[in-house]
Amino acid sequence: MRDAAFPEKFYREGQHSYFDGVELEALANQYGTPLYVVSETIVRARCAKLREAFIQRYPNTRVYYASKAFQTLDMLRIVHEEGFGIDVVSGGELFAALRAGIQPANIIFHGNAKTDEELRAAVDARVGRIAIDNLEEIFRIEREASRTGTRQAILFRVTPGVDSHTHRFISTGSLDSKFGIPLEQSETERYIDALRACPHVEFLGLHFHIGSQLMENTSHLAALNIVLDFAARLSKKYGLAVRELNMGGGFGIRYLPTDRVPSISEFIDPMMAKVSEWSARENLPMPHCAIEPGRWIAGEAGITLYKVIATKVIPGIRTYVAVDGGLGDNIRPALYEACYHAEIVGTSPDAPALAVRAPQTVTIAGRYCESGDILVRDVTLPEPNPGDILALFSTGAYCFAMSSNYNRVPRPALVLLRDRSARLSVRRETYDDLLLREI
Ligand code: LLP
């Protein structure tokens, strides 16, 4: 994957630009802008790559798609058809996953503050696993599972205490984190006592996730070492076998043409080597191993199309190019200082052709009433004109999923591309939709 051209499946022919074989200006004209465009072809290719690099290469392994990255019914069905389980983090994500026909046994339920209603829904649905994030949850699950007369399988989500060198808002593995169970012995003993008191709770193993958009594998491997040490301690000191080890997600993707990220095998192979060395060294059985990527599956599969509304020159300072979307459809630049690559993929009929425009360094501003609503700072484009169609790349993860109605702007439609054609997957919101919940 590493050497594939970026942006993947994007190319130009004459005046026209294509993504996954579909002409982008025509898409913008047909469905309007802003428009989320997701290549089902890329999603499926990424799933195939994960099967090849992980599931087929190592026995007794499984992939859960972290559906928080991009959850629609279509996406759930696609990933399910590709053979993956689903990671959900809320009652809403669980509801949609069940609606999409995902078998509950293939669902893992996460969250650091699961409500009673959510735990009840998860136990009632008989989800395959719940990742425990605090002590009380064990007793709360015991109550639900004893009510239904079932045993609920759980994993401990642990905090390895490793800094993941990503933006601090998306780092989760350090000691002082709201996520995960600390590994101090005194805490461990309280959790083990709780398990002993809860016969309807079945301990399967451990889970860790240290952060998102990891650009190298070292912190993930350091975390794995710590978690494996802990697993040996659980087995040897407390007789608690770790039958399953979920190593989370976080595998980085490309946002800019200059980004260099490890291939998925560069994450997976050393991880699996470590687990198998550990198993031999400690003389403990190899656990069932799982990973939980979200962004890696969806991120580079998505682009967003915008229309240029206006340009504004501030002499000697910068030129703003204002588009018809922004932080309502992509909060990531404002929230994480995320950087995106942009290109002009369509021009209005009365504007000069791209080939004759001089290159200009501009800032792409969103339409929302926030100074921080800047989509791309300093990108060089053929001088943008109102009416142009602009594409932002690698918007497939955490954009649709984190969208909002700030300023009462309806959320964009979403189309899926496959076999050189597009189909509407999520319709554009209407003004009426915006008032639906008001009494
Ligand atoms: N597993 C767990 C327990 C997680 O908390 C997450 C992400 C994942 C898996 C998937 O991580 P991924 O493979 O997608 O990196 N909104 C932020 C990212 C938040 C990630 C939250 N947890 C962003 O836009 O960068």
Tab-separated table of C-alpha atoms and ligand atoms in Angstrom:
chain	number	residue	atom	x	y	z
A	1	MET	CA	0.000	0.000	0.000
A	2	ARG	CA	2.802	2.361	0.914
A	3	ASP	CA	3.951	3.031	-2.613
A	4	ALA	CA	0.525	3.428	-4.226
A	5	ALA	CA	0.046	6.872	-5.751
A	6	PHE	CA	-1.535	9.505	-3.557
A	7	PRO	CA	-4.356	10.388	-3.674
A	8	GLU	CA	-5.251	6.820	-4.477
A	9	LYS	CA	-7.554	6.296	-7.477
A	10	PHE	CA	-7.514	9.988	-8.349
A	11	TYR	CA	-6.471	11.010	-11.849
A	12	ARG	CA	-7.005	13.619	-14.534
A	13	GLU	CA	-7.789	13.167	-18.215
A	14	GLY	CA	-7.843	16.370	-20.259
A	15	GLN	CA	-10.076	18.860	-18.432
A	16	HIS	CA	-11.682	16.169	-16.278
A	17	SER	CA	-10.811	14.734	-12.857
A	18	TYR	CA	-11.802	11.281	-11.726
A	19	PHE	CA	-11.955	9.403	-8.435
A	20	ASP	CA	-12.389	5.645	-8.667
A	21	GLY	CA	-13.417	6.001	-12.324
A	22	VAL	CA	-16.153	8.566	-11.705
A	23	GLU	CA	-15.954	12.130	-13.059
A	24	LEU	CA	-16.008	14.511	-10.115
A	25	GLU	CA	-17.505	17.632	-11.669
A	26	ALA	CA	-20.476	15.587	-12.896
A	27	LEU	CA	-20.891	14.165	-9.372
A	28	ALA	CA	-20.930	17.662	-7.878
A	29	ASN	CA	-23.494	18.774	-10.464
A	30	GLN	CA	-25.733	15.783	-9.889
A	31	TYR	CA	-25.665	15.575	-6.077
A	32	GLY	CA	-24.713	19.126	-5.089
A	33	THR	CA	-21.947	20.276	-2.756
A	34	PRO	CA	-20.561	19.811	-0.219
A	35	LEU	CA	-20.567	16.141	-1.025
A	36	TYR	CA	-18.922	13.221	0.749
A	37	VAL	CA	-17.660	10.727	-1.820
A	38	VAL	CA	-16.536	7.294	-0.629
A	39	SER	CA	-14.883	4.691	-2.831
A	40	GLU	CA	-16.256	1.289	-1.951
A	41	THR	CA	-13.494	-0.076	-4.169
A	42	ILE	CA	-10.804	1.377	-1.888
A	43	VAL	CA	-12.615	0.240	1.279
A	44	ARG	CA	-12.809	-3.308	-0.051
A	45	ALA	CA	-9.181	-3.246	-1.232
A	46	ARG	CA	-8.100	-2.170	2.257
A	47	CYS	CA	-10.138	-4.983	3.799
A	48	ALA	CA	-8.555	-7.456	1.377
A	49	LYS	CA	-5.126	-6.142	2.368
A	50	LEU	CA	-5.932	-6.685	6.060
A	51	ARG	CA	-7.084	-10.209	5.350
A	52	GLU	CA	-3.883	-10.930	3.475
A	53	ALA	CA	-1.501	-9.227	5.938
A	54	PHE	CA	-3.172	-10.398	9.139
A	55	ILE	CA	-6.012	-12.913	9.008
A	56	GLN	CA	-4.561	-15.223	6.371
A	57	ARG	CA	-0.986	-14.768	7.507
A	58	TYR	CA	-1.583	-15.525	11.180
A	59	PRO	CA	-3.966	-18.184	12.532
A	60	ASN	CA	-6.620	-17.393	15.094
A	61	THR	CA	-6.875	-13.682	14.316
A	62	ARG	CA	-9.705	-11.270	13.750
A	63	VAL	CA	-10.309	-7.703	12.580
A	64	TYR	CA	-12.952	-5.462	14.109
A	65	TYR	CA	-13.748	-2.319	12.138
A	66	ALA	CA	-13.796	0.681	14.514
A	67	SER	CA	-17.042	1.994	13.132
A	68	LYS	CA	-16.783	5.351	14.946
A	69	ALA	CA	-14.476	6.366	12.083
A	70	PHE	CA	-17.302	6.213	9.551
A	71	GLN	CA	-20.535	4.449	10.341
A	72	THR	CA	-23.400	4.155	7.879
A	73	LEU	CA	-25.577	1.111	7.261
A	74	ASP	CA	-23.903	0.656	3.871
A	75	MET	CA	-20.414	0.846	5.380
A	76	LEU	CA	-21.348	-1.662	8.105
A	77	ARG	CA	-22.650	-4.088	5.510
A	78	ILE	CA	-19.577	-3.700	3.306
A	79	VAL	CA	-17.143	-4.347	6.128
A	80	HIS	CA	-19.264	-7.240	7.374
A	81	GLU	CA	-19.266	-8.786	3.878
A	82	GLU	CA	-15.493	-8.487	3.951
A	83	GLY	CA	-15.514	-10.727	7.005
A	84	PHE	CA	-14.787	-8.280	9.834
A	85	GLY	CA	-16.419	-7.789	13.205
A	86	ILE	CA	-17.576	-4.338	14.328
A	87	ASP	CA	-16.378	-2.156	17.205
A	88	VAL	CA	-19.138	0.086	18.586
A	89	VAL	CA	-18.887	2.714	21.312
A	90	SER	CA	-22.465	3.707	22.015
A	91	GLY	CA	-26.036	2.526	22.082
A	92	GLY	CA	-26.552	4.359	18.794
A	93	GLU	CA	-23.670	2.624	17.046
A	94	LEU	CA	-24.864	-0.708	18.446
A	95	PHE	CA	-28.414	-0.054	17.254
A	96	ALA	CA	-27.202	0.725	13.729
A	97	ALA	CA	-24.896	-2.308	13.664
A	98	LEU	CA	-27.749	-4.617	14.648
A	99	ARG	CA	-30.006	-2.888	12.098
A	100	ALA	CA	-27.364	-3.504	9.430
A	101	GLY	CA	-27.581	-7.219	10.205
A	102	ILE	CA	-24.279	-7.664	12.037
A	103	GLN	CA	-24.460	-10.777	14.227
A	104	PRO	CA	-24.094	-9.673	17.846
A	105	ALA	CA	-21.350	-12.223	18.421
A	106	ASN	CA	-19.228	-10.208	15.978
A	107	ILE	CA	-19.611	-6.973	17.913
A	108	ILE	CA	-17.291	-5.549	20.557
A	109	PHE	CA	-18.745	-2.795	22.732
A	110	HIS	CA	-16.393	-0.065	23.997
A	111	GLY	CA	-16.711	3.100	26.034
A	112	ASN	CA	-15.445	4.745	29.194
A	113	ALA	CA	-18.917	5.786	30.380
A	114	LYS	CA	-21.425	3.214	29.216
A	115	THR	CA	-24.870	4.015	30.578
A	116	ASP	CA	-27.170	1.450	32.194
A	117	GLU	CA	-29.335	1.516	29.069
A	118	GLU	CA	-26.335	0.862	26.855
A	119	LEU	CA	-25.016	-2.018	28.971
A	120	ARG	CA	-28.479	-3.521	29.096
A	121	ALA	CA	-28.852	-3.243	25.309
A	122	ALA	CA	-25.422	-4.834	24.800
A	123	VAL	CA	-26.089	-7.744	27.162
A	124	ASP	CA	-29.626	-8.251	25.833
A	125	ALA	CA	-28.315	-8.318	22.272
A	126	ARG	CA	-25.622	-10.768	23.417
A	127	VAL	CA	-22.714	-8.879	21.947
A	128	GLY	CA	-19.608	-11.008	21.662
A	129	ARG	CA	-17.451	-8.841	23.910
A	130	ILE	CA	-17.632	-5.815	26.143
A	131	ALA	CA	-14.382	-3.949	26.796
A	132	ILE	CA	-14.400	-2.978	30.471
A	133	ASP	CA	-13.038	0.460	31.263
A	134	ASN	CA	-13.648	0.713	35.028
A	135	LEU	CA	-14.319	-1.422	38.080
A	136	GLU	CA	-18.044	-0.729	38.568
A	137	GLU	CA	-18.750	-1.915	35.051
A	138	ILE	CA	-17.970	-5.490	36.087
A	139	PHE	CA	-20.712	-5.411	38.732
A	140	ARG	CA	-23.112	-3.638	36.423
A	141	ILE	CA	-22.603	-6.268	33.727
A	142	GLU	CA	-23.034	-8.999	36.339
A	143	ARG	CA	-26.458	-7.523	37.180
A	144	GLU	CA	-27.563	-7.468	33.547
A	145	ALA	CA	-26.166	-10.894	32.694
A	146	SER	CA	-27.612	-12.576	35.782
A	147	ARG	CA	-30.997	-11.036	34.911
A	148	THR	CA	-30.889	-12.631	31.464
A	149	GLY	CA	-29.244	-15.833	32.722
A	150	THR	CA	-26.256	-15.481	30.367
A	151	ARG	CA	-22.514	-15.104	30.755
A	152	GLN	CA	-21.082	-11.985	29.203
A	153	ALA	CA	-17.564	-12.156	27.795
A	154	ILE	CA	-15.393	-9.167	28.618
A	155	LEU	CA	-11.929	-7.806	27.944
A	156	PHE	CA	-10.058	-5.462	30.247
A	157	ARG	CA	-9.098	-2.332	28.351
A	158	VAL	CA	-5.781	-1.460	29.962
A	159	THR	CA	-3.605	1.667	29.888
A	160	PRO	CA	-0.034	0.709	29.045
A	161	GLY	CA	1.309	4.157	29.986
A	162	VAL	CA	2.958	4.878	26.661
A	163	ASP	CA	2.894	8.194	24.852
A	164	SER	CA	1.809	7.640	21.269
A	165	HIS	CA	3.390	10.776	19.734
A	166	THR	CA	0.192	11.811	18.044
A	167	HIS	CA	-1.957	14.892	18.676
A	168	ARG	CA	-2.730	14.911	22.407
A	169	PHE	CA	-6.490	14.993	21.681
A	170	ILE	CA	-6.249	11.597	19.967
A	171	SER	CA	-3.672	10.028	22.264
A	172	THR	CA	-5.156	7.553	24.738
A	173	GLY	CA	-2.427	5.291	26.045
A	174	SER	CA	-0.534	7.491	28.508
A	175	LEU	CA	-0.906	6.897	32.262
A	176	ASP	CA	-3.028	9.968	32.829
A	177	SER	CA	-5.801	9.061	30.392
A	178	LYS	CA	-9.537	8.849	30.871
A	179	PHE	CA	-9.430	5.552	28.958
A	180	GLY	CA	-8.390	2.193	30.297
A	181	ILE	CA	-7.551	0.400	33.509
A	182	PRO	CA	-4.252	1.250	35.219
A	183	LEU	CA	-1.852	-1.664	35.626
A	184	GLU	CA	-0.825	-1.054	39.255
A	185	GLN	CA	-0.986	-4.204	41.321
A	186	SER	CA	-3.402	-2.792	43.900
A	187	GLU	CA	-5.871	-1.954	41.122
A	188	THR	CA	-5.392	-5.303	39.409
A	189	GLU	CA	-6.321	-7.102	42.613
A	190	ARG	CA	-9.538	-5.134	42.940
A	191	TYR	CA	-10.531	-6.088	39.392
A	192	ILE	CA	-9.695	-9.728	40.014
A	193	ASP	CA	-11.727	-9.767	43.214
A	194	ALA	CA	-14.629	-8.283	41.249
A	195	LEU	CA	-14.368	-11.021	38.633
A	196	ARG	CA	-14.438	-13.665	41.367
A	197	ALA	CA	-17.619	-12.127	42.757
A	198	CYS	CA	-19.329	-12.022	39.351
A	199	PRO	CA	-20.046	-15.500	37.993
A	200	HIS	CA	-21.969	-14.151	34.980
A	201	VAL	CA	-18.946	-12.216	33.763
A	202	GLU	CA	-16.437	-14.202	31.743
A	203	PHE	CA	-12.908	-12.818	31.447
A	204	LEU	CA	-11.558	-13.409	27.935
A	205	GLY	CA	-8.485	-11.234	27.827
A	206	LEU	CA	-7.003	-7.784	27.298
A	207	HIS	CA	-7.420	-4.812	25.025
A	208	PHE	CA	-5.262	-1.736	24.491
A	209	HIS	CA	-5.349	1.190	22.095
A	210	ILE	CA	-2.746	3.915	22.533
A	211	GLY	CA	-3.845	6.542	20.050
A	212	SER	CA	-4.875	7.303	16.529
A	213	GLN	CA	-3.006	8.246	13.337
A	214	LEU	CA	0.238	6.593	14.491
A	215	MET	CA	2.985	7.406	12.000
A	216	GLU	CA	5.447	4.808	13.295
A	217	ASN	CA	5.186	1.487	15.107
A	218	THR	CA	7.527	2.002	18.083
A	219	SER	CA	5.087	3.281	20.689
A	220	HIS	CA	2.560	0.612	19.765
A	221	LEU	CA	5.244	-2.066	20.196
A	222	ALA	CA	6.367	-0.563	23.506
A	223	ALA	CA	2.760	-0.705	24.701
A	224	LEU	CA	2.440	-4.297	23.554
A	225	ASN	CA	5.493	-5.273	25.639
A	226	ILE	CA	3.908	-3.795	28.733
A	227	VAL	CA	0.560	-5.446	28.093
A	228	LEU	CA	2.226	-8.816	27.482
A	229	ASP	CA	4.109	-8.539	30.771
A	230	PHE	CA	0.810	-7.839	32.449
A	231	ALA	CA	-0.797	-10.824	30.695
A	232	ALA	CA	1.954	-13.121	32.009
A	233	ARG	CA	1.432	-11.733	35.515
A	234	LEU	CA	-2.337	-12.327	35.301
A	235	SER	CA	-1.771	-15.912	34.230
A	236	LYS	CA	1.014	-16.824	36.591
A	237	LYS	CA	0.130	-14.892	39.685
A	238	TYR	CA	-3.666	-14.983	39.554
A	239	GLY	CA	-4.398	-17.979	37.328
A	240	LEU	CA	-6.289	-15.756	34.914
A	241	ALA	CA	-5.571	-16.880	31.343
A	242	VAL	CA	-5.472	-14.229	28.627
A	243	ARG	CA	-7.160	-16.098	25.809
A	244	GLU	CA	-7.671	-13.039	23.664
A	245	LEU	CA	-5.524	-9.998	22.978
A	246	ASN	CA	-7.024	-7.033	21.150
A	247	MET	CA	-4.279	-4.660	20.047
A	248	GLY	CA	-6.543	-1.763	19.057
A	249	GLY	CA	-6.303	0.440	15.988
A	250	GLY	CA	-4.561	3.698	15.269
A	251	PHE	CA	-2.630	2.765	12.119
A	252	GLY	CA	-1.763	5.984	10.288
A	253	ILE	CA	-2.825	6.992	6.798
A	254	ARG	CA	-1.692	9.604	4.275
A	255	TYR	CA	-3.238	13.049	4.352
A	256	LEU	CA	-0.593	14.874	2.302
A	257	PRO	CA	1.379	13.729	-0.727
A	258	THR	CA	4.538	14.118	1.379
A	259	ASP	CA	3.269	11.828	4.193
A	260	ARG	CA	5.213	8.625	4.668
A	261	VAL	CA	3.452	6.007	6.790
A	262	PRO	CA	4.471	2.437	7.528
A	263	SER	CA	2.658	-0.252	5.571
A	264	ILE	CA	0.115	-2.214	7.584
A	265	SER	CA	2.530	-5.177	7.645
A	266	GLU	CA	5.153	-2.982	9.289
A	267	PHE	CA	2.727	-2.601	12.171
A	268	ILE	CA	1.376	-6.152	12.188
A	269	ASP	CA	4.429	-8.368	11.625
A	270	PRO	CA	6.521	-7.093	14.555
A	271	MET	CA	3.415	-7.169	16.767
A	272	MET	CA	2.691	-10.768	15.948
A	273	ALA	CA	6.370	-11.697	16.309
A	274	LYS	CA	6.323	-10.212	19.803
A	275	VAL	CA	3.230	-12.111	20.852
A	276	SER	CA	4.599	-15.386	19.610
A	277	GLU	CA	8.013	-14.828	21.268
A	278	TRP	CA	6.176	-14.022	24.476
A	279	SER	CA	4.126	-17.193	24.242
A	280	ALA	CA	7.235	-19.330	23.757
A	281	ARG	CA	9.235	-17.530	26.451
A	282	GLU	CA	6.492	-17.585	29.069
A	283	ASN	CA	5.321	-21.024	28.058
A	284	LEU	CA	1.786	-19.730	27.740
A	285	PRO	CA	-0.624	-20.491	24.884
A	286	MET	CA	-0.768	-18.020	21.989
A	287	PRO	CA	-3.856	-15.853	22.555
A	288	HIS	CA	-6.424	-15.179	19.877
A	289	CYS	CA	-5.236	-11.839	18.406
A	290	ALA	CA	-7.406	-9.000	17.146
A	291	ILE	CA	-6.903	-5.506	15.771
A	292	GLU	CA	-9.404	-2.671	15.494
A	293	PRO	CA	-8.601	-0.251	12.688
A	294	GLY	CA	-11.028	2.500	11.739
A	295	ARG	CA	-9.186	5.262	9.905
A	296	TRP	CA	-6.945	2.815	8.030
A	297	ILE	CA	-9.995	1.265	6.342
A	298	ALA	CA	-12.077	4.364	5.671
A	299	GLY	CA	-9.761	7.378	5.628
A	300	GLU	CA	-8.161	7.351	2.197
A	301	ALA	CA	-11.364	5.970	0.661
A	302	GLY	CA	-13.175	9.284	1.119
A	303	ILE	CA	-12.946	12.720	-0.438
A	304	THR	CA	-15.134	15.791	0.009
A	305	LEU	CA	-16.230	18.058	-2.834
A	306	TYR	CA	-16.878	21.748	-2.186
A	307	LYS	CA	-17.851	24.678	-4.362
A	308	VAL	CA	-15.788	27.857	-4.221
A	309	ILE	CA	-18.114	30.687	-3.229
A	310	ALA	CA	-15.777	33.659	-3.026
A	311	THR	CA	-12.137	34.695	-3.022
A	312	LYS	CA	-10.694	37.538	-0.968
A	313	VAL	CA	-7.266	39.093	-1.318
A	314	ILE	CA	-5.703	40.673	1.753
A	315	PRO	CA	-2.788	42.446	0.084
A	316	GLY	CA	0.568	41.362	1.409
A	317	ILE	CA	-1.030	38.873	3.805
A	318	ARG	CA	-2.979	36.092	2.154
A	319	THR	CA	-5.769	35.126	-0.205
A	320	TYR	CA	-8.788	33.388	1.255
A	321	VAL	CA	-10.843	31.023	-0.844
A	322	ALA	CA	-14.198	30.493	0.849
A	323	VAL	CA	-16.109	27.278	0.137
A	324	ASP	CA	-19.647	26.092	0.858
A	325	GLY	CA	-18.643	23.697	3.681
A	326	GLY	CA	-16.173	23.624	6.551
A	327	LEU	CA	-16.139	22.605	10.192
A	328	GLY	CA	-19.715	21.308	10.089
A	329	ASP	CA	-18.643	18.546	7.688
A	330	ASN	CA	-14.974	18.349	8.742
A	331	ILE	CA	-14.080	19.459	12.263
A	332	ARG	CA	-10.588	17.941	12.128
A	333	PRO	CA	-8.524	21.004	11.057
A	334	ALA	CA	-10.161	23.141	13.765
A	335	LEU	CA	-9.967	20.452	16.442
A	336	TYR	CA	-6.622	18.754	15.760
A	337	GLU	CA	-4.850	21.157	13.397
A	338	ALA	CA	-5.225	18.374	10.841
A	339	CYS	CA	-3.754	19.052	7.395
A	340	TYR	CA	-5.418	18.108	4.132
A	341	HIS	CA	-4.473	18.054	0.487
A	342	ALA	CA	-6.764	19.924	-1.917
A	343	GLU	CA	-7.110	20.177	-5.675
A	344	ILE	CA	-9.417	21.943	-8.082
A	345	VAL	CA	-11.407	19.234	-9.867
A	346	GLY	CA	-13.979	21.306	-11.743
A	347	THR	CA	-14.315	24.832	-13.115
A	348	SER	CA	-17.302	27.002	-13.858
A	349	PRO	CA	-17.956	27.358	-17.634
A	350	ASP	CA	-17.107	31.078	-17.690
A	351	ALA	CA	-13.840	30.709	-15.734
A	352	PRO	CA	-10.474	30.184	-17.444
A	353	ALA	CA	-9.297	26.597	-17.923
A	354	LEU	CA	-6.966	25.304	-15.183
A	355	ALA	CA	-4.065	24.976	-17.612
A	356	VAL	CA	-3.921	28.735	-18.231
A	357	ARG	CA	-4.237	29.866	-14.595
A	358	ALA	CA	-1.185	30.969	-12.647
A	359	PRO	CA	-0.393	28.989	-9.500
A	360	GLN	CA	-1.353	30.811	-6.326
A	361	THR	CA	-0.846	30.006	-2.648
A	362	VAL	CA	-4.188	30.363	-0.879
A	363	THR	CA	-5.979	29.490	2.342
A	364	ILE	CA	-9.222	27.565	2.061
A	365	ALA	CA	-11.760	28.929	4.510
A	366	GLY	CA	-14.948	27.206	5.589
A	367	ARG	CA	-18.339	28.893	5.638
A	368	TYR	CA	-19.012	28.661	9.385
A	369	CYS	CA	-19.022	31.616	11.765
A	370	GLU	CA	-15.741	30.735	13.462
A	371	SER	CA	-12.373	32.281	12.662
A	372	GLY	CA	-10.885	28.847	13.263
A	373	ASP	CA	-12.926	27.351	10.435
A	374	ILE	CA	-10.014	27.022	8.029
A	375	LEU	CA	-9.925	23.797	6.020
A	376	VAL	CA	-6.471	24.129	4.469
A	377	ARG	CA	-3.776	26.669	5.208
A	378	ASP	CA	-1.396	27.622	2.396
A	379	VAL	CA	-2.044	25.304	-0.496
A	380	THR	CA	-0.828	26.098	-3.989
A	381	LEU	CA	-3.536	25.813	-6.640
A	382	PRO	CA	-4.178	27.197	-10.128
A	383	GLU	CA	-5.737	30.559	-9.172
A	384	PRO	CA	-9.155	29.570	-7.765
A	385	ASN	CA	-12.339	31.176	-9.120
A	386	PRO	CA	-15.866	31.258	-7.730
A	387	GLY	CA	-17.818	28.292	-9.058
A	388	ASP	CA	-14.794	25.970	-9.087
A	389	ILE	CA	-15.185	22.538	-7.500
A	390	LEU	CA	-12.551	21.735	-4.941
A	391	ALA	CA	-11.718	18.272	-3.606
A	392	LEU	CA	-10.253	17.592	-0.150
A	393	PHE	CA	-8.634	14.168	0.083
A	394	SER	CA	-8.491	11.513	2.832
A	395	THR	CA	-11.731	12.687	4.412
A	396	GLY	CA	-13.245	9.198	4.742
A	397	ALA	CA	-12.658	8.878	8.497
A	398	TYR	CA	-13.933	11.099	11.333
A	399	CYS	CA	-15.511	13.719	9.035
A	400	PHE	CA	-19.015	12.415	8.266
A	401	ALA	CA	-18.943	10.784	11.713
A	402	MET	CA	-18.142	14.049	13.534
A	403	SER	CA	-20.334	16.339	11.447
A	404	SER	CA	-22.685	18.865	13.023
A	405	ASN	CA	-25.441	21.303	12.178
A	406	TYR	CA	-23.656	24.382	13.479
A	407	ASN	CA	-25.173	27.509	11.932
A	408	ARG	CA	-28.112	25.282	10.926
A	409	VAL	CA	-26.298	24.147	7.840
A	410	PRO	CA	-27.748	20.847	6.570
A	411	ARG	CA	-25.245	18.010	6.508
A	412	PRO	CA	-23.978	16.870	3.072
A	413	ALA	CA	-25.123	13.872	1.097
A	414	LEU	CA	-22.816	10.870	0.752
A	415	VAL	CA	-22.295	8.838	-2.405
A	416	LEU	CA	-20.577	5.486	-2.731
A	417	LEU	CA	-18.497	4.714	-5.801
A	418	ARG	CA	-18.057	1.264	-7.242
A	419	ASP	CA	-17.563	-0.125	-10.761
A	420	ARG	CA	-17.152	3.381	-12.198
A	421	SER	CA	-20.555	4.492	-10.993
A	422	ALA	CA	-22.007	6.357	-8.023
A	423	ARG	CA	-25.007	5.703	-5.860
A	424	LEU	CA	-26.561	7.853	-3.193
A	425	SER	CA	-25.982	6.251	0.219
A	426	VAL	CA	-27.026	9.085	2.559
A	427	ARG	CA	-29.261	11.881	1.302
A	428	ARG	CA	-28.519	15.529	1.987
A	429	GLU	CA	-30.256	16.969	5.036
A	430	THR	CA	-33.117	19.369	4.382
A	431	TYR	CA	-34.116	22.461	6.333
A	432	ASP	CA	-37.130	20.480	7.546
A	433	ASP	CA	-34.787	17.810	8.948
A	434	LEU	CA	-33.156	20.552	10.993
A	435	LEU	CA	-36.417	21.282	12.816
A	436	LEU	CA	-37.637	17.691	13.203
A	437	ARG	CA	-36.885	17.326	16.904
A	438	GLU	CA	-38.284	20.648	17.988
A	439	ILE	CA	-41.586	20.463	19.848
B	1	LLP	N1	-10.177	1.169	19.101
B	1	LLP	C1	-10.406	2.047	20.084
B	1	LLP	C2	-10.620	1.562	21.434
B	1	LLP	C3	-10.430	3.412	19.811
B	1	LLP	O1	-10.635	4.275	20.792
B	1	LLP	C4	-10.231	3.872	18.486
B	1	LLP	C5	-10.277	5.294	18.166
B	1	LLP	C6	-10.012	2.917	17.476
B	1	LLP	C7	-9.980	1.565	17.832
B	1	LLP	C8	-9.804	3.275	16.055
B	1	LLP	O2	-8.725	4.115	15.839
B	1	LLP	P1	-8.249	4.382	14.327
B	1	LLP	O3	-7.796	3.083	13.749
B	1	LLP	O4	-9.409	4.919	13.572
B	1	LLP	O5	-7.157	5.361	14.445
B	1	LLP	N2	-11.594	11.793	15.982
B	1	LLP	C9	-10.161	11.564	15.945
B	1	LLP	C10	-9.823	10.114	16.193
B	1	LLP	C11	-10.403	9.583	17.469
B	1	LLP	C12	-10.084	8.128	17.648
B	1	LLP	C13	-10.819	7.561	18.778
B	1	LLP	N3	-10.580	6.182	19.004
B	1	LLP	C14	-9.615	12.057	14.623
B	1	LLP	O6	-10.382	12.551	13.815
B	1	LLP	O7	-8.427	11.981	14.377
